[in-house]
Short mmCIF file of C-alpha atoms in Angstrom, two decimals:
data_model
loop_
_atom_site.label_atom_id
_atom_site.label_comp_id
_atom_site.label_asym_id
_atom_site.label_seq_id
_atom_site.Cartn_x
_atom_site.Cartn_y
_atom_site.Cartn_z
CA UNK Y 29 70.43 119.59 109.06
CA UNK Y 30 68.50 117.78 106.32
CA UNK Y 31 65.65 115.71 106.94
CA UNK Y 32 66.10 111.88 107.91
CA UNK Y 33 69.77 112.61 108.79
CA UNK Y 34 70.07 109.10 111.57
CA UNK Y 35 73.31 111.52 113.60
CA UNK Y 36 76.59 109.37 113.96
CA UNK Y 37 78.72 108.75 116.27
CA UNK Y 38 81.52 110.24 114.02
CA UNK Y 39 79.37 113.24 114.07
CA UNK Y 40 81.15 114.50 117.93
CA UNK Y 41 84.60 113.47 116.10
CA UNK Y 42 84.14 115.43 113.09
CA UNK Y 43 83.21 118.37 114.96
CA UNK Y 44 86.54 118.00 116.79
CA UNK Y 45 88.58 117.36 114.42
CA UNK Y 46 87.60 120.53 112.03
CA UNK Y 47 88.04 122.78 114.89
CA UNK Y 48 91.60 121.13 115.43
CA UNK Y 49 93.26 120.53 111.79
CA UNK Y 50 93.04 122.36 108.93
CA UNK Y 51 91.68 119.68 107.21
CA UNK Y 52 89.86 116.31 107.67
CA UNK Y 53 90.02 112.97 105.54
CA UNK Y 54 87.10 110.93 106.17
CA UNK Y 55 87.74 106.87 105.03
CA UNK Y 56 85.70 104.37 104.96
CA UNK Y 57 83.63 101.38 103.02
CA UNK Y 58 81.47 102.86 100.36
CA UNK Y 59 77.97 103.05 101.02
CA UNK Y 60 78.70 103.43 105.03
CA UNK Y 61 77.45 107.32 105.30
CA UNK Y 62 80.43 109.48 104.97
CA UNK Y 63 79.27 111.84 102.09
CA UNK Y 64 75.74 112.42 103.71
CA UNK Y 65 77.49 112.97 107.27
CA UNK Y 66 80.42 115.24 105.96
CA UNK Y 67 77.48 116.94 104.08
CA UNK Y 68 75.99 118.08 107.23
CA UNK Y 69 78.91 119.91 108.36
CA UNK Y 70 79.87 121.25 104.77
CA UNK Y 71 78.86 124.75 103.40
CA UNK Y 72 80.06 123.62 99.79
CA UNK Y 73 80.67 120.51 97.98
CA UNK Y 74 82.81 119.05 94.90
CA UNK Y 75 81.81 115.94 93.88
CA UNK Y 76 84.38 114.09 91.69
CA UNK Y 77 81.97 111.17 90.82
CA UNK Y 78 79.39 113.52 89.67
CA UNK Y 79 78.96 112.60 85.58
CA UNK Y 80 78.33 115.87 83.86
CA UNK Y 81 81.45 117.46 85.51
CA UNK Y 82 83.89 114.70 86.35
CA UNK Y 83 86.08 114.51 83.20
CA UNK Y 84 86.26 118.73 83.55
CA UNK Y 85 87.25 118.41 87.35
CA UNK Y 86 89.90 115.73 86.22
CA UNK Y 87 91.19 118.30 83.89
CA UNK Y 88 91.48 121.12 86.23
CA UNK Y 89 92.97 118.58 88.84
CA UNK Y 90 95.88 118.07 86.36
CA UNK Y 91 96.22 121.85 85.35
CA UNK Y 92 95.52 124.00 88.11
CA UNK Y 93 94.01 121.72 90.97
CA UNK Y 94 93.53 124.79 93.37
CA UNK Y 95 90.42 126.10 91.28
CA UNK Y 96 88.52 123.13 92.80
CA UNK Y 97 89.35 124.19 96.22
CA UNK Y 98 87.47 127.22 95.72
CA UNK Y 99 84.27 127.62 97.91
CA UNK Y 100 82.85 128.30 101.15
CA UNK Y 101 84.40 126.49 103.53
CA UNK Y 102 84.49 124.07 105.02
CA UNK Y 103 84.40 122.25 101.55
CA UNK Y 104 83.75 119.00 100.87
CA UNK Y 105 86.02 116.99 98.41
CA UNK Y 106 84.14 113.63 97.56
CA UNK Y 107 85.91 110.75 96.58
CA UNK Y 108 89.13 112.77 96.10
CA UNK Y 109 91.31 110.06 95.49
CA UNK Y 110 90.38 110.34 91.80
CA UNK Y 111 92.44 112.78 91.49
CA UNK Y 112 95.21 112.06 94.01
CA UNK Y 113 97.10 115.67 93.34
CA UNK Y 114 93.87 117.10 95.52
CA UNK Y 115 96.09 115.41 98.51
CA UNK Y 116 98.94 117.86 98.10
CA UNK Y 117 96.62 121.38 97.14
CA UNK Y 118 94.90 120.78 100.34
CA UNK Y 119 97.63 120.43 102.50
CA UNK Y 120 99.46 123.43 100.62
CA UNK Y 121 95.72 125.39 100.92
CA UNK Y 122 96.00 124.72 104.49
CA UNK Y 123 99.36 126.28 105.00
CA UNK Y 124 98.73 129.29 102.77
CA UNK Y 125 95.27 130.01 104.88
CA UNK Y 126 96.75 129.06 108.37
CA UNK Y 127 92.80 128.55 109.61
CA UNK Y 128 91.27 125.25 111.05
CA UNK Y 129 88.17 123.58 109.38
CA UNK Y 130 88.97 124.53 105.34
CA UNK Y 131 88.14 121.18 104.21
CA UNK Y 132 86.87 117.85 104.35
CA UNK Y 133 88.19 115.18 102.39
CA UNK Y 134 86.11 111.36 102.04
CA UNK Y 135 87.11 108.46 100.13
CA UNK Y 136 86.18 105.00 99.61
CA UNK Y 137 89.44 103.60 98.75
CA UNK Y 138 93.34 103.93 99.09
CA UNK Y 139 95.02 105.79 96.28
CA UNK Y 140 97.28 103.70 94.21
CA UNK Y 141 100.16 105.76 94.00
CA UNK Y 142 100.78 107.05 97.65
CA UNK Y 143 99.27 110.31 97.44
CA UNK Y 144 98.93 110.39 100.84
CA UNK Y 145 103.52 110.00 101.57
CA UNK Y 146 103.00 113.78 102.87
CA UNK Y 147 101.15 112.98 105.73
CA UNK Y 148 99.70 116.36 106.73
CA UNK Y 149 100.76 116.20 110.00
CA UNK Y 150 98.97 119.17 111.98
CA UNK Y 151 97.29 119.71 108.16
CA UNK Y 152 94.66 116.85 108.07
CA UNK Y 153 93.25 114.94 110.75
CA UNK Y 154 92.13 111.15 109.58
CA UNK Y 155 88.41 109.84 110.71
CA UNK Y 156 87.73 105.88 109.61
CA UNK Y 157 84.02 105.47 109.35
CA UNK Y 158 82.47 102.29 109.28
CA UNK Y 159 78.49 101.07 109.02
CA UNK Y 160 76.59 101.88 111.36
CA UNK Y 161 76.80 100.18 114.76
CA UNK Y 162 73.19 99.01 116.49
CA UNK Y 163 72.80 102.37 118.84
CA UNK Y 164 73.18 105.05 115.85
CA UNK Y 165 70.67 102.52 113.40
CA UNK Y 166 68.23 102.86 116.79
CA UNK Y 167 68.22 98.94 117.65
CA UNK Y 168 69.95 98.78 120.59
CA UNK Y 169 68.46 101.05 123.03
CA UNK Y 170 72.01 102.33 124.66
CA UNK Y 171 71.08 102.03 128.21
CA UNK Y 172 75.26 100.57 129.07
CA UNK Y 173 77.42 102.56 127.98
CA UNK Y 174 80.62 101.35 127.24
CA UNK Y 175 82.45 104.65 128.53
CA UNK Y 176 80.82 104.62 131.49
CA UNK Y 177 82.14 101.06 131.77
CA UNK Y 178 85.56 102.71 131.35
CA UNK Y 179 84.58 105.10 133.96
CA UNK Y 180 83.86 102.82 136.62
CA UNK Y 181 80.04 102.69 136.56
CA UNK Y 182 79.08 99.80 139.27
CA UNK Y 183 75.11 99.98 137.96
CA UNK Y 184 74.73 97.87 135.12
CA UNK Y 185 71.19 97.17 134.32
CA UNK Y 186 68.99 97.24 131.19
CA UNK Y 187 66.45 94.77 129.08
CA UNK Y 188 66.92 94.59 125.10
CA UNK Y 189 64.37 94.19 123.21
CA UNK Y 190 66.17 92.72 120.12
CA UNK Y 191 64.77 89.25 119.55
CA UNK Y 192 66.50 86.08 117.82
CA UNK Y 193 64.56 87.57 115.28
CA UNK Y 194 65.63 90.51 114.71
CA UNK Y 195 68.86 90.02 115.18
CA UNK Y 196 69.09 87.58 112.05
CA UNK Y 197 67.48 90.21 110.25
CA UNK Y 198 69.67 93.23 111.61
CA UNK Y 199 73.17 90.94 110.85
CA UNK Y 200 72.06 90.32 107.26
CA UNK Y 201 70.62 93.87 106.68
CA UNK Y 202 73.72 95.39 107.72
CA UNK Y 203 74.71 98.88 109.49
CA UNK Y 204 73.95 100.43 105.99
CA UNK Y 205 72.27 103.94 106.32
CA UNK Y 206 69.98 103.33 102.87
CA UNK Y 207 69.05 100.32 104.49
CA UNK Y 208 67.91 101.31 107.51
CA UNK Y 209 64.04 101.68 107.47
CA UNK Y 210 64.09 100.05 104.25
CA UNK Y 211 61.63 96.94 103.88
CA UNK Y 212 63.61 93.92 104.80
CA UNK Y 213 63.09 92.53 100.68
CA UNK Y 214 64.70 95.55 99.79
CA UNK Y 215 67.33 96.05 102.32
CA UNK Y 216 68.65 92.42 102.04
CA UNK Y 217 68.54 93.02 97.80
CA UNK Y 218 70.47 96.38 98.27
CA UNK Y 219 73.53 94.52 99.92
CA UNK Y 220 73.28 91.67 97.54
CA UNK Y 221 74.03 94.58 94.96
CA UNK Y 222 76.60 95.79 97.13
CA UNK Y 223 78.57 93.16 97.27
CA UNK Y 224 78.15 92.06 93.34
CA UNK Y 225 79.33 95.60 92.99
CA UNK Y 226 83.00 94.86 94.76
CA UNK Y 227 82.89 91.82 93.31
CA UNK Y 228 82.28 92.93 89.65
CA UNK Y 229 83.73 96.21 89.33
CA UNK Y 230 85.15 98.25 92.87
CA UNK Y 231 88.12 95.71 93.65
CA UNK Y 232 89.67 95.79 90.23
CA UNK Y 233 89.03 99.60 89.78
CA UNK Y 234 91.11 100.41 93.40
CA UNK Y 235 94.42 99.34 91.23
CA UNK Y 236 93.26 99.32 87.55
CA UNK Y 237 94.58 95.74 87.89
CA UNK Y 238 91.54 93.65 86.36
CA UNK Y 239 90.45 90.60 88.83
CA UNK Y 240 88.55 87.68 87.85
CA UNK Y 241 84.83 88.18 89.22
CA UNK Y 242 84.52 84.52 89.85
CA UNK Y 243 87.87 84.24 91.86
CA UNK Y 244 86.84 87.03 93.71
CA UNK Y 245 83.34 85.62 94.96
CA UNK Y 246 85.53 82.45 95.65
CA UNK Y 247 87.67 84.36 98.01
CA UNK Y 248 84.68 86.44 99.56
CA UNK Y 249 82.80 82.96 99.88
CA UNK Y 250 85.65 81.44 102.02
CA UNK Y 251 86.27 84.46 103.80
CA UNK Y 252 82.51 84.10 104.66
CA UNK Y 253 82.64 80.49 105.69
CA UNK Y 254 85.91 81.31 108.16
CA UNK Y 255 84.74 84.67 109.76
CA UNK Y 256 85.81 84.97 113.13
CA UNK Y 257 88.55 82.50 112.87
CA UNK Y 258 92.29 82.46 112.39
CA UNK Y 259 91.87 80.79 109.12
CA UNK Y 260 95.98 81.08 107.07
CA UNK Y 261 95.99 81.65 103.36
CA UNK Y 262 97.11 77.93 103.35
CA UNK Y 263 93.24 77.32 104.75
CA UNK Y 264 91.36 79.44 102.22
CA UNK Y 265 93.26 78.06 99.43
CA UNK Y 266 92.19 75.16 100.20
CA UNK Y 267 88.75 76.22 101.12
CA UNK Y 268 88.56 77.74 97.59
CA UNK Y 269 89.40 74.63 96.04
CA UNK Y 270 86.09 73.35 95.34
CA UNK Y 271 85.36 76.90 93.55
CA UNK Y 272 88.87 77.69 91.79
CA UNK Y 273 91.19 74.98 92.22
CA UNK Y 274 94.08 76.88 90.46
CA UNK Y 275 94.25 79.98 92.58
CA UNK Y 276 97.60 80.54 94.40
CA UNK Y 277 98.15 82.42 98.06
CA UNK Y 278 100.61 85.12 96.00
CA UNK Y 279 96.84 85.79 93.80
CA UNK Y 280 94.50 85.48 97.15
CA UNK Y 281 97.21 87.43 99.32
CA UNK Y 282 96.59 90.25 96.32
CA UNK Y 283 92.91 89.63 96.19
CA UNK Y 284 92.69 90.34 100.07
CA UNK Y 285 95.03 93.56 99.72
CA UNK Y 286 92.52 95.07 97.14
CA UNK Y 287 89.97 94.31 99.22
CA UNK Y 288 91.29 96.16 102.22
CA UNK Y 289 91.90 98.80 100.32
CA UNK Y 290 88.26 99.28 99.75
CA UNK Y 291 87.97 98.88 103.27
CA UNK Y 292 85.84 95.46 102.68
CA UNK Y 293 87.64 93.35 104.79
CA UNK Y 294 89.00 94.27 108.25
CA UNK Y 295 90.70 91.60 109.95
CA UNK Y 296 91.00 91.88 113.96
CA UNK Y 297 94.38 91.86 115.22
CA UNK Y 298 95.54 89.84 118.18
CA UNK Y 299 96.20 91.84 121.65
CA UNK Y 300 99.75 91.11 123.40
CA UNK Y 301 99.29 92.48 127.13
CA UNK Y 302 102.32 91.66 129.56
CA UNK Y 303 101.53 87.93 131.24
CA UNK Y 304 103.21 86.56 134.38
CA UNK Y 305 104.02 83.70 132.75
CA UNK Y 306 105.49 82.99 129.43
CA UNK Y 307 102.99 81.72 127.44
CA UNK Y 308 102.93 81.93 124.24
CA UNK Y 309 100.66 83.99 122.46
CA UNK Y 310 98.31 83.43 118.65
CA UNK Y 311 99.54 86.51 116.33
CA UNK Y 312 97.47 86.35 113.24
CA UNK Y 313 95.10 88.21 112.88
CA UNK Y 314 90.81 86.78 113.15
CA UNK Y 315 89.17 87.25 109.64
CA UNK Y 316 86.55 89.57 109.38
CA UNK Y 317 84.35 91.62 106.91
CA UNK Y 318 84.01 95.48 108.10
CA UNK Y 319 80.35 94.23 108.13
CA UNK Y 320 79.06 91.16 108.27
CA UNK Y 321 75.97 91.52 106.23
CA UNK Y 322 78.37 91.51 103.57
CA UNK Y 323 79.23 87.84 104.79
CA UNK Y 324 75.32 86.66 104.81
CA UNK Y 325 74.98 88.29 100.98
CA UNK Y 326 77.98 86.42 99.76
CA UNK Y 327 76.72 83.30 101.50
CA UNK Y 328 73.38 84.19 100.64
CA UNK Y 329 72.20 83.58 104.06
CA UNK Y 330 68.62 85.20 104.73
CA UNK Y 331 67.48 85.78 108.34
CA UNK Y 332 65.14 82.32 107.79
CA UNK Y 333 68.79 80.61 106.76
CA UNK Y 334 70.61 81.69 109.58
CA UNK Y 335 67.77 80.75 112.13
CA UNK Y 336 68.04 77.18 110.87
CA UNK Y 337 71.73 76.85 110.99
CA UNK Y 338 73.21 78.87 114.38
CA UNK Y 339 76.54 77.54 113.88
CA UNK Y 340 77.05 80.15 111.07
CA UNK Y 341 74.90 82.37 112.64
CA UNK Y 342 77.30 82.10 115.47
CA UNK Y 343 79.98 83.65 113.95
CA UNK Y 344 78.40 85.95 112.03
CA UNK Y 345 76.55 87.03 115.43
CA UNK Y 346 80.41 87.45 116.65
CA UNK Y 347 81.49 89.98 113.80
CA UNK Y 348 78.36 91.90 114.43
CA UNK Y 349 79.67 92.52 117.97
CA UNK Y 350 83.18 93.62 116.55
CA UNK Y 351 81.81 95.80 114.49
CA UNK Y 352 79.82 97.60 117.09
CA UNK Y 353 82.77 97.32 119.48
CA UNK Y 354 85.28 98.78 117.04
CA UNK Y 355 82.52 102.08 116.46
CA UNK Y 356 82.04 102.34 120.14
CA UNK Y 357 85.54 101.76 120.98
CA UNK Y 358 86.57 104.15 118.39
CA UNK Y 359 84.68 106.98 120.39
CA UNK Y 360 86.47 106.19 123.50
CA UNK Y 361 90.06 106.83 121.58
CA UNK Y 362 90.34 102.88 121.95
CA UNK Y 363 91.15 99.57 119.26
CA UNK Y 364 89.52 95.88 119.29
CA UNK Y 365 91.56 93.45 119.37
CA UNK Y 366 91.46 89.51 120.11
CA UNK Y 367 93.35 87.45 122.71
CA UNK Y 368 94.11 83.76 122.35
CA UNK Y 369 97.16 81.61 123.73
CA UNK Y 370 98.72 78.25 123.03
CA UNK Y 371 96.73 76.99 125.88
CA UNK Y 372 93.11 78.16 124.01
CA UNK Y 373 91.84 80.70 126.51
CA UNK Y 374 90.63 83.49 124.83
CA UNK Y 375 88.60 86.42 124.74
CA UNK Y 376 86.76 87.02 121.61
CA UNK Y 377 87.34 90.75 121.94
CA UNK Y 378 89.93 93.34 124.05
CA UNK Y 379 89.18 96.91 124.06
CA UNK Y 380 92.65 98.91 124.71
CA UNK Y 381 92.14 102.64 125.20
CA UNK Y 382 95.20 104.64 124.63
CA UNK Y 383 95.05 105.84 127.89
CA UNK Y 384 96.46 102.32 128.98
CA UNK Y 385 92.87 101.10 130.57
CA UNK Y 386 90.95 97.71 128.87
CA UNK Y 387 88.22 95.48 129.24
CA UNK Y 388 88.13 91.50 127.98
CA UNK Y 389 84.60 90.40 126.09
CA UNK Y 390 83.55 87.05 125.15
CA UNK Y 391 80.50 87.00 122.91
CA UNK Y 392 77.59 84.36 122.98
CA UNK Y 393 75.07 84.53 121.64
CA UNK Y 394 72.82 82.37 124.06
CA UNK Y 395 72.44 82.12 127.88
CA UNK Y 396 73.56 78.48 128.06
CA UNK Y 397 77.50 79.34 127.22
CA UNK Y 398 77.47 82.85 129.74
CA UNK Y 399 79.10 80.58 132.50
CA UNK Y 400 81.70 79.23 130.55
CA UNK Y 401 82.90 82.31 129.04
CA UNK Y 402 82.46 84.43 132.50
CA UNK Y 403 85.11 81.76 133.57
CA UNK Y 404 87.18 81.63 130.49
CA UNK Y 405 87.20 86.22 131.18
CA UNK Y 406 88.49 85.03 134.64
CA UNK Y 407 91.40 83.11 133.78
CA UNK Y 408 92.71 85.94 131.28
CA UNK Y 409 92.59 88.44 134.29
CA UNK Y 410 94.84 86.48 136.67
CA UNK Y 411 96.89 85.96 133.84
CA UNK Y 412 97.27 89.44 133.00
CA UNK Y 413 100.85 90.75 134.76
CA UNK Y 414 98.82 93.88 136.65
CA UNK Y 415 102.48 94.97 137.88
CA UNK Y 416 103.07 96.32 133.86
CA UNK Y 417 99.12 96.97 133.31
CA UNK Y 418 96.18 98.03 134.80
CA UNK Y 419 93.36 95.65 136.26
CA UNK Y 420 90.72 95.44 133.62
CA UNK Y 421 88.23 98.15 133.47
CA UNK Y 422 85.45 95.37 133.18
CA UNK Y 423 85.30 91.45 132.02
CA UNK Y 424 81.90 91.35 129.97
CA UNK Y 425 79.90 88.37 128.37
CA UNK Y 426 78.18 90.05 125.16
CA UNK Y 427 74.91 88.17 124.48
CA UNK Y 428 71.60 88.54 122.19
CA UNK Y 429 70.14 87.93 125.23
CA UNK Y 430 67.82 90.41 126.95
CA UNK Y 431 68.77 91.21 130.41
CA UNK Y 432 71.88 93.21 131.39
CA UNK Y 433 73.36 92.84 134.85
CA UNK Y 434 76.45 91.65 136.98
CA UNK Y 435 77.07 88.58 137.93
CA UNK Y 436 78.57 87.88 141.33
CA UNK Y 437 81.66 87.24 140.25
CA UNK Y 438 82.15 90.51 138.71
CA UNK Y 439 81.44 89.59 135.58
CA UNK Y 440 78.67 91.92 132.95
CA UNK Y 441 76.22 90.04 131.08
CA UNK Y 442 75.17 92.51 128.26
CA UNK Y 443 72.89 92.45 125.28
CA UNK Y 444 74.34 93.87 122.40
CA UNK Y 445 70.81 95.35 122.22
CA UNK Y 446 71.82 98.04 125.11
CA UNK Y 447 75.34 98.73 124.43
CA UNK Y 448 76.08 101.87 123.09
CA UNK Y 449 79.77 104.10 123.13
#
């Protein structure tokens, strides 16, 4: 492996995924790590960004796209959706060869025209990748694991060592791999460029359809300002208004969708478990960034900013832990997802394995809200019809606290500084 390589948890998935398809598409954010980890399983690379060879690679792709296949295997197509017809000589390369692991595919963004209608079913397995969650950037020190959670672990003990601190500085840095180790000036500048980057030049190149920069900050801005909420497109438009008064939901609903495409914004969808009663149940879905450093840079919120206002830093503390709980639950074969009635109970965050088995979290930040929220987790499980679905595997109260243990009612108290997959 090459030197300063921080392993992923994707790494394990990768692994199985090569040895079970013939081919594996890696998605994600840019900047998040995929070329550098598919690098360290590939013996030999095409890279369709690279400038001396990119319009010649475009030209084979439209003549004879199979000569780029060529290589020691497994191969690494970067940023393949350049050239969307790669999506087709793979799979075909796969059923000419009839071997697992040929190729790996990564991309930062969704082709415009549907490449991807053949799904390679049994051809090419699909990894999403985001940042990097607290365990793989070595700040949380891992010692609850959230499968052992699943498992039925009844020890739950461990001490974080993240401070206020550092978690202001961790949230705004971002689970950015050329970040990571970075001095904090020039982490915090390098996702300030990120996100002028999307702003100025990724979200209009996903579609070739050209955005205005200054709407789009607008929209990132608000989206900032209501992460973690269930805020409508009625509610940013109006939230926008100071910035752009004349933009319309038809132009932010288009906005958003270009944005997703780059894989900048991933909202969290609600959860609707079987209740034994009929109440009724909040379907749209909580805003959030797929990291919410990008949040602070767009808000410009330093680590000093967001120590002097913890409202904000409240929320943004919140999408931190969804981010971490969507990699970790990702490991487990599992989603995220919120829960919220008519009545306001909620949980702030559901892990659903596919196996059927799930565990409610509330996040807070502090220790003065852990009671209120062990209660609120409480409520939702006699709620919960158990005669359709399992008990919950665990009710836990996410902190940025330091100690980890169970209460007596049942309940986990864990720092996101020991959680881990």
């Amino acid at each position: 492996m090459r030197q300063n390589y921080l392993p992923r948890i994707t790494d394990k998935a990768l692994d199985m995924a090569l040895e079970a398809s013939g081919a594996v598409l890696i998605e994600g954010p840019k900047w998040c790590g995929k070329t550098r980890t598919a690098h360290e399983k590939a013996a030999s690379t095409l890279y369709m960004q690279e400038p001396d060879q990119s319009t010649a690679y475009l030209k084979a792709a439209a003549t004879k796209p199979s000569l780029l296949l060529r290589g020691a295997v497994p191969r690494l197509l970067d940023e393949w959706q350049i050239a969307p017809v790669l999506w087709d000589a793979v799979r075909f390369a796969v059923d000419e060869r009839g071997e697992a692991g040929q190729f790996i595919l990564t991309g930062s963004a969704v082709p415009t025209d549907n490449a991807t209608r053949h799904t390679g079913t049994g051809r090419i397995s699909r990894l999403l990748m985001r940042p990097m969650s607290l365990f793989e950037s070595r700040e949380s020190n891992g010692e609850i694991s959230l499968r052992a959670l699943f498992d039925g672990t009844a020890e739950v003990e461990g001490f974080s060592e993240l401070t206020i601190e550092k978690l202001a500085f961790v949230l705004a840095r971002g689970g950015w791999p050329a970040a990571i180790g970075a001095r904090e000036t020039v982490a915090l500048r390098q996702v300030y460029d990120y996100v002028d980057a999307v702003i100025n030049v990724d979200v209009s190149r996903v579609d070739d359809i050209e955005k205005n920069p200054a709407r789009v900050r607008a929209l990132m801005r608000s989206l900032a300002r209501n992460v973690a909420t269930l805020a409508t497109l009625g509610t940013i438009r109006s939230d926008i208004a100071g910035d752009e008064a004349s933009i319309s939901e038809k132009t932010i609903s288009q906005y958003l969708n270009a944005l997703r495409r780059i894989f900048v914004v991933e909202d969290l969808p609600a959860w609707s478990p079987a209740l034994r009663s009929k109440t009724a149940l909040r379907q749209s879905p909580k805003r959030h960034f797929v990291d919410p450093s990008i949040a602070a840079a767009v808000l410009r919120a330093s680590p000093e900013r967001l120590l002097g206002d913890f409202n904000t830093f409240g929320f943004l503390f919140e999408s931190l832990c969804v981010r971490d709980l969507r990699v970790y639950a990702q490991a487990n074969d599992g989603e995220v997802f919120y829960y919220q009635d008519k009545s306001g109970l909620e949980a702030d965050a559901v892990v659903h394995l596919k196996d059927g088995r799930w565990g409610a979290v509330e996040v807070k930040m502090g220790a003065g809200e852990i009671d209120v929220a062990a209660a609120n987790l409480l409520k939702l499980r006699n709620k919960i019809n158990t005669n359709k679905m399992l008990e919950p595997s665990f009710l836990m109260v996410l902190t940025g606290t330091e100690l980890a243990y169970r209460r007596e009612d049942g309940v986990l108290v864990v720092p996101v500084g020991c959680l881990r997959e």
